[in-house]
mmCIF file of C-alpha atoms in Angstrom:
data_model
loop_
_atom_site.group_PDB
_atom_site.id
_atom_site.type_symbol
_atom_site.label_atom_id
_atom_site.label_comp_id
_atom_site.label_asym_id
_atom_site.label_seq_id
_atom_site.Cartn_x
_atom_site.Cartn_y
_atom_site.Cartn_z
ATOM 1 C CA UNK A 1 -0.465 -0.426 0.301
ATOM 2 C CA UNK A 2 1.780 3.271 -0.972
ATOM 3 C CA UNK A 3 1.922 6.131 1.553
ATOM 4 C CA UNK A 4 1.055 8.920 2.128
ATOM 5 C CA UNK A 5 2.235 10.905 -0.833
ATOM 6 C CA UNK A 6 2.884 14.727 -0.877
ATOM 7 C CA UNK A 7 4.141 17.350 -3.376
ATOM 8 C CA UNK A 8 6.429 19.087 -4.331
ATOM 9 C CA UNK A 9 9.328 17.813 -2.563
ATOM 10 C CA UNK A 10 11.031 21.362 -2.372
ATOM 11 C CA UNK A 11 9.783 24.979 -2.272
ATOM 12 C CA UNK A 12 10.322 28.201 -2.977
ATOM 13 C CA UNK A 13 8.506 31.411 -3.065
ATOM 14 C CA UNK A 14 9.426 34.598 -2.066
ATOM 15 C CA UNK A 15 7.444 36.986 0.141
ATOM 16 C CA UNK A 16 4.100 38.643 -1.450
ATOM 17 C CA UNK A 17 3.573 35.278 -3.221
ATOM 18 C CA UNK A 18 1.041 32.298 -2.413
ATOM 19 C CA UNK A 19 1.646 28.723 -2.929
ATOM 20 C CA UNK A 20 -0.232 25.407 -3.346
ATOM 21 C CA UNK A 21 0.992 22.061 -1.152
ATOM 22 C CA UNK A 22 -0.499 18.426 -2.450
ATOM 23 C CA UNK A 23 -0.963 15.662 -0.682
ATOM 24 C CA UNK A 24 -2.743 12.312 -1.572
ATOM 25 C CA UNK A 25 -4.225 10.000 0.980
ATOM 26 C CA UNK A 26 -3.004 6.507 1.606
ATOM 27 C CA UNK A 27 -5.775 4.326 -0.343
ATOM 28 C CA UNK A 28 -9.170 4.408 2.008
ATOM 29 C CA UNK A 29 -8.291 7.138 4.710
ATOM 30 C CA UNK A 30 -10.469 9.980 4.752
ATOM 31 C CA UNK A 31 -9.585 12.107 7.322
ATOM 32 C CA UNK A 32 -6.939 14.564 6.682
ATOM 33 C CA UNK A 33 -4.754 16.570 8.810
ATOM 34 C CA UNK A 34 -2.045 19.123 7.946
ATOM 35 C CA UNK A 35 0.688 19.990 10.466
ATOM 36 C CA UNK A 36 3.484 23.064 10.029
ATOM 37 C CA UNK A 37 6.883 21.894 11.842
ATOM 38 C CA UNK A 38 9.441 25.139 12.622
ATOM 39 C CA UNK A 39 12.635 24.934 14.592
ATOM 40 C CA UNK A 40 11.140 27.806 17.109
ATOM 41 C CA UNK A 41 7.520 26.033 17.091
ATOM 42 C CA UNK A 42 8.503 23.043 16.878
ATOM 43 C CA UNK A 43 5.247 21.278 15.364
ATOM 44 C CA UNK A 44 1.229 22.775 14.803
ATOM 45 C CA UNK A 45 -1.858 21.923 14.124
ATOM 46 C CA UNK A 46 -3.156 23.795 11.288
ATOM 47 C CA UNK A 47 -6.456 22.023 9.879
ATOM 48 C CA UNK A 48 -8.116 18.628 9.577
ATOM 49 C CA UNK A 49 -10.469 17.850 6.988
ATOM 50 C CA UNK A 50 -12.615 14.318 6.804
ATOM 51 C CA UNK A 51 -15.150 13.910 4.073
ATOM 52 C CA UNK A 52 -14.644 17.706 2.198
ATOM 53 C CA UNK A 53 -15.687 19.124 5.764
ATOM 54 C CA UNK A 54 -12.708 21.149 7.386
ATOM 55 C CA UNK A 55 -13.580 19.295 10.966
ATOM 56 C CA UNK A 56 -11.291 21.317 12.724
ATOM 57 C CA UNK A 57 -8.782 24.034 12.808
ATOM 58 C CA UNK A 58 -5.400 25.103 14.394
ATOM 59 C CA UNK A 59 -4.299 28.909 14.766
ATOM 60 C CA UNK A 60 -3.326 30.448 12.288
ATOM 61 C CA UNK A 61 -3.819 33.556 10.161
ATOM 62 C CA UNK A 62 -6.511 33.061 7.561
ATOM 63 C CA UNK A 63 -3.885 33.375 5.167
ATOM 64 C CA UNK A 64 -4.111 29.316 5.069
ATOM 65 C CA UNK A 65 -6.288 27.751 3.819
ATOM 66 C CA UNK A 66 -6.774 24.252 2.732
ATOM 67 C CA UNK A 67 -9.969 21.859 0.916
ATOM 68 C CA UNK A 68 -10.558 17.753 0.517
ATOM 69 C CA UNK A 69 -11.425 16.309 -2.664
ATOM 70 C CA UNK A 70 -13.989 13.786 -3.382
ATOM 71 C CA UNK A 71 -12.090 11.548 -4.025
ATOM 72 C CA UNK A 72 -9.596 12.610 -0.034
ATOM 73 C CA UNK A 73 -6.964 13.808 -2.099
ATOM 74 C CA UNK A 74 -6.080 17.361 0.267
ATOM 75 C CA UNK A 75 -4.397 20.496 -0.804
ATOM 76 C CA UNK A 76 -3.349 23.508 1.134
ATOM 77 C CA UNK A 77 -3.329 27.090 0.283
ATOM 78 C CA UNK A 78 -0.762 30.142 2.246
ATOM 79 C CA UNK A 79 -1.642 33.194 0.188
ATOM 80 C CA UNK A 80 0.695 36.480 1.240
ATOM 81 C CA UNK A 81 3.854 34.577 1.785
ATOM 82 C CA UNK A 82 6.122 35.902 4.692
ATOM 83 C CA UNK A 83 9.547 34.846 5.430
ATOM 84 C CA UNK A 84 8.156 33.301 8.533
ATOM 85 C CA UNK A 85 6.317 30.966 6.826
ATOM 86 C CA UNK A 86 9.744 29.283 5.851
ATOM 87 C CA UNK A 87 8.510 25.384 7.503
ATOM 88 C CA UNK A 88 8.234 21.387 6.362
ATOM 89 C CA UNK A 89 5.005 21.340 5.661
ATOM 90 C CA UNK A 90 3.293 17.612 7.015
ATOM 91 C CA UNK A 91 0.786 16.422 6.038
ATOM 92 C CA UNK A 92 -1.054 13.078 7.945
ATOM 93 C CA UNK A 93 -3.852 10.510 6.800
ATOM 94 C CA UNK A 94 -6.024 8.087 8.610
ATOM 95 C CA UNK A 95 -9.348 5.774 8.173
ATOM 96 C CA UNK A 96 -11.633 7.774 10.587
ATOM 97 C CA UNK A 97 -11.682 10.885 12.458
ATOM 98 C CA UNK A 98 -11.643 10.972 15.887
ATOM 99 C CA UNK A 99 -11.331 7.037 18.024
ATOM 100 C CA UNK A 100 -8.430 7.425 19.209
ATOM 101 C CA UNK A 101 -7.006 6.872 14.886
ATOM 102 C CA UNK A 102 -3.334 6.701 14.173
ATOM 103 C CA UNK A 103 -1.566 9.578 11.770
ATOM 104 C CA UNK A 104 0.251 7.955 9.150
ATOM 105 C CA UNK A 105 2.868 11.332 7.572
ATOM 106 C CA UNK A 106 4.117 11.877 4.810
ATOM 107 C CA UNK A 107 7.490 12.926 3.906
ATOM 108 C CA UNK A 108 6.333 16.630 4.198
ATOM 109 C CA UNK A 109 7.463 19.704 1.697
ATOM 110 C CA UNK A 110 10.204 21.755 2.351
ATOM 111 C CA UNK A 111 8.774 25.394 1.692
ATOM 112 C CA UNK A 112 11.330 28.333 1.670
ATOM 113 C CA UNK A 113 10.365 32.406 0.822
ATOM 114 C CA UNK A 114 13.087 34.574 0.686
ATOM 115 C CA UNK B 1 1.261 28.494 26.947
ATOM 116 C CA UNK B 2 2.939 24.366 25.850
ATOM 117 C CA UNK B 3 -0.241 22.066 26.959
ATOM 118 C CA UNK B 4 2.887 18.902 25.674
ATOM 119 C CA UNK B 5 6.631 19.594 27.145
ATOM 120 C CA UNK B 6 9.675 17.258 26.176
ATOM 121 C CA UNK B 7 12.309 18.599 28.905
ATOM 122 C CA UNK B 8 14.848 17.310 27.995
ATOM 123 C CA UNK B 9 15.877 18.893 23.521
ATOM 124 C CA UNK B 10 18.577 15.261 23.556
ATOM 125 C CA UNK B 11 19.406 11.914 24.679
ATOM 126 C CA UNK B 12 22.477 10.274 24.997
ATOM 127 C CA UNK B 13 22.775 6.209 25.709
ATOM 128 C CA UNK B 14 24.620 3.774 24.616
ATOM 129 C CA UNK B 15 23.605 0.216 22.959
ATOM 130 C CA UNK B 16 22.321 -1.957 24.784
ATOM 131 C CA UNK B 17 21.302 -0.081 27.473
ATOM 132 C CA UNK B 18 17.720 1.799 27.846
ATOM 133 C CA UNK B 19 16.189 5.234 26.707
ATOM 134 C CA UNK B 20 13.969 6.821 28.549
ATOM 135 C CA UNK B 21 11.978 10.083 27.287
ATOM 136 C CA UNK B 22 9.571 11.423 28.885
ATOM 137 C CA UNK B 23 6.979 13.992 28.299
ATOM 138 C CA UNK B 24 5.037 16.537 30.763
ATOM 139 C CA UNK B 25 1.273 17.376 29.826
ATOM 140 C CA UNK B 26 -0.473 20.563 31.325
ATOM 141 C CA UNK B 27 -3.953 20.103 29.754
ATOM 142 C CA UNK B 28 -6.438 17.392 31.533
ATOM 143 C CA UNK B 29 -8.460 17.405 28.700
ATOM 144 C CA UNK B 30 -6.022 14.889 26.921
ATOM 145 C CA UNK B 31 -7.165 11.336 26.714
ATOM 146 C CA UNK B 32 -5.166 9.724 24.182
ATOM 147 C CA UNK B 33 -1.106 9.986 24.299
ATOM 148 C CA UNK B 34 1.624 8.712 21.075
ATOM 149 C CA UNK B 35 5.074 9.202 20.699
ATOM 150 C CA UNK B 36 6.548 9.333 16.784
ATOM 151 C CA UNK B 37 10.251 9.078 16.065
ATOM 152 C CA UNK B 38 11.670 10.946 13.065
ATOM 153 C CA UNK B 39 14.356 10.719 10.467
ATOM 154 C CA UNK B 40 15.300 13.991 9.132
ATOM 155 C CA UNK B 41 14.422 14.843 5.878
ATOM 156 C CA UNK B 42 11.321 11.980 6.714
ATOM 157 C CA UNK B 43 7.669 12.067 8.093
ATOM 158 C CA UNK B 44 7.200 11.562 11.076
ATOM 159 C CA UNK B 45 6.725 7.739 12.334
ATOM 160 C CA UNK B 46 4.326 6.129 14.727
ATOM 161 C CA UNK B 47 5.690 4.464 17.158
ATOM 162 C CA UNK B 48 3.501 3.725 19.914
ATOM 163 C CA UNK B 49 0.407 5.415 21.711
ATOM 164 C CA UNK B 50 -2.211 5.047 24.617
ATOM 165 C CA UNK B 51 -5.780 4.841 25.606
ATOM 166 C CA UNK B 52 -6.292 7.456 28.796
ATOM 167 C CA UNK B 53 -7.794 3.871 30.255
ATOM 168 C CA UNK B 54 -4.634 2.673 30.421
ATOM 169 C CA UNK B 55 -1.015 2.888 32.333
ATOM 170 C CA UNK B 56 1.496 1.033 30.260
ATOM 171 C CA UNK B 57 1.574 0.034 26.808
ATOM 172 C CA UNK B 58 3.755 -2.505 25.431
ATOM 173 C CA UNK B 59 4.826 -2.813 21.970
ATOM 174 C CA UNK B 60 7.846 -5.548 21.625
ATOM 175 C CA UNK B 61 10.977 -3.123 22.584
ATOM 176 C CA UNK B 62 8.376 -0.233 23.210
ATOM 177 C CA UNK B 63 7.045 0.703 25.987
ATOM 178 C CA UNK B 64 4.702 3.822 27.119
ATOM 179 C CA UNK B 65 4.091 4.659 30.386
ATOM 180 C CA UNK B 66 1.096 7.049 31.748
ATOM 181 C CA UNK B 67 0.404 8.754 34.797
ATOM 182 C CA UNK B 68 -2.191 10.109 35.118
ATOM 183 C CA UNK B 69 -2.321 11.209 38.119
ATOM 184 C CA UNK B 70 1.229 13.144 37.467
ATOM 185 C CA UNK B 71 0.386 14.385 33.835
ATOM 186 C CA UNK B 72 3.737 13.094 32.907
ATOM 187 C CA UNK B 73 4.321 9.790 29.943
ATOM 188 C CA UNK B 74 7.550 7.907 28.448
ATOM 189 C CA UNK B 75 8.724 6.215 26.907
ATOM 190 C CA UNK B 76 11.609 2.800 26.930
ATOM 191 C CA UNK B 77 13.290 1.324 24.391
ATOM 192 C CA UNK B 78 15.808 -1.519 25.933
ATOM 193 C CA UNK B 79 17.860 -2.282 24.698
ATOM 194 C CA UNK B 80 18.728 0.452 22.242
ATOM 195 C CA UNK B 81 19.586 0.583 19.178
ATOM 196 C CA UNK B 82 22.174 2.682 17.040
ATOM 197 C CA UNK B 83 18.936 2.891 14.660
ATOM 198 C CA UNK B 84 16.665 4.168 16.904
ATOM 199 C CA UNK B 85 18.968 7.470 16.446
ATOM 200 C CA UNK B 86 16.606 9.883 16.148
ATOM 201 C CA UNK B 87 14.172 13.188 17.186
ATOM 202 C CA UNK B 88 11.133 11.343 19.734
ATOM 203 C CA UNK B 89 7.897 13.846 19.532
ATOM 204 C CA UNK B 90 5.206 12.857 22.469
ATOM 205 C CA UNK B 91 1.658 13.798 21.198
ATOM 206 C CA UNK B 92 -1.353 14.672 22.723
ATOM 207 C CA UNK B 93 -5.349 14.479 21.902
ATOM 208 C CA UNK B 94 -8.968 15.277 23.495
ATOM 209 C CA UNK B 95 -10.933 13.578 22.823
ATOM 210 C CA UNK B 96 -13.471 14.333 20.378
ATOM 211 C CA UNK B 97 -10.833 16.563 18.583
ATOM 212 C CA UNK B 98 -10.816 15.107 15.323
ATOM 213 C CA UNK B 99 -7.328 14.512 14.433
ATOM 214 C CA UNK B 100 -5.728 17.551 16.068
ATOM 215 C CA UNK B 101 -2.603 16.715 17.609
ATOM 216 C CA UNK B 102 -0.670 18.033 19.961
ATOM 217 C CA UNK B 103 3.050 17.686 19.667
ATOM 218 C CA UNK B 104 5.483 18.321 21.926
ATOM 219 C CA UNK B 105 8.705 19.800 20.662
ATOM 220 C CA UNK B 106 10.496 16.617 20.527
ATOM 221 C CA UNK B 107 13.737 14.379 22.653
ATOM 222 C CA UNK B 108 17.004 13.952 20.218
ATOM 223 C CA UNK B 109 18.401 10.185 20.836
ATOM 224 C CA UNK B 110 21.953 9.417 20.527
ATOM 225 C CA UNK B 111 22.337 5.590 20.484
ATOM 226 C CA UNK B 112 26.315 4.758 20.096
ATOM 227 C CA UNK B 113 28.009 1.387 19.598
#
């Protein structure tokens, strides 16, 4: 079974631009979560989607948004990029939402904002 | 406000000995706890989890202990192997919060041959 796939692997953008990251969950998984990892703040929850609906949202500004498609694939978008958005963005999938689920993570997209 | 804390940023252990990684939390609503292992340039890999109705869960060389009254959990690795060298994150989730995990800052474990 293929794991969680994230594209692109690396991305370089400049301040003010916008970026879209993609995540394909493990086949059959319906929940997709996004996390941001930075050296200073660690791993922080961005949002979770289940059956195309946003179920939970972390404490991030509205510049961070996401969506989930009917095939469970998900995208996240960051508009008006700031230097502080440079981070590893991780996607995780699970079969269900809640109920003590194990999350399976992808390798992440390393975003650098110059 | 860090709700999940790993107070030791690094730990060095000799191969074959026990590694003990610690994690403290403050949110009483947390009822599910997980440990993840992360190598550089890879996503975290699930290791072991424990529900708040238990105080111990074992899987091979890995054992997680939960002390609810102290709001403390620990991961024991016995015996430690050089391949265990990685960053270990503990994470917690409250009931009915979907898959929203709160992570600790991580502990870098180095197992010396």
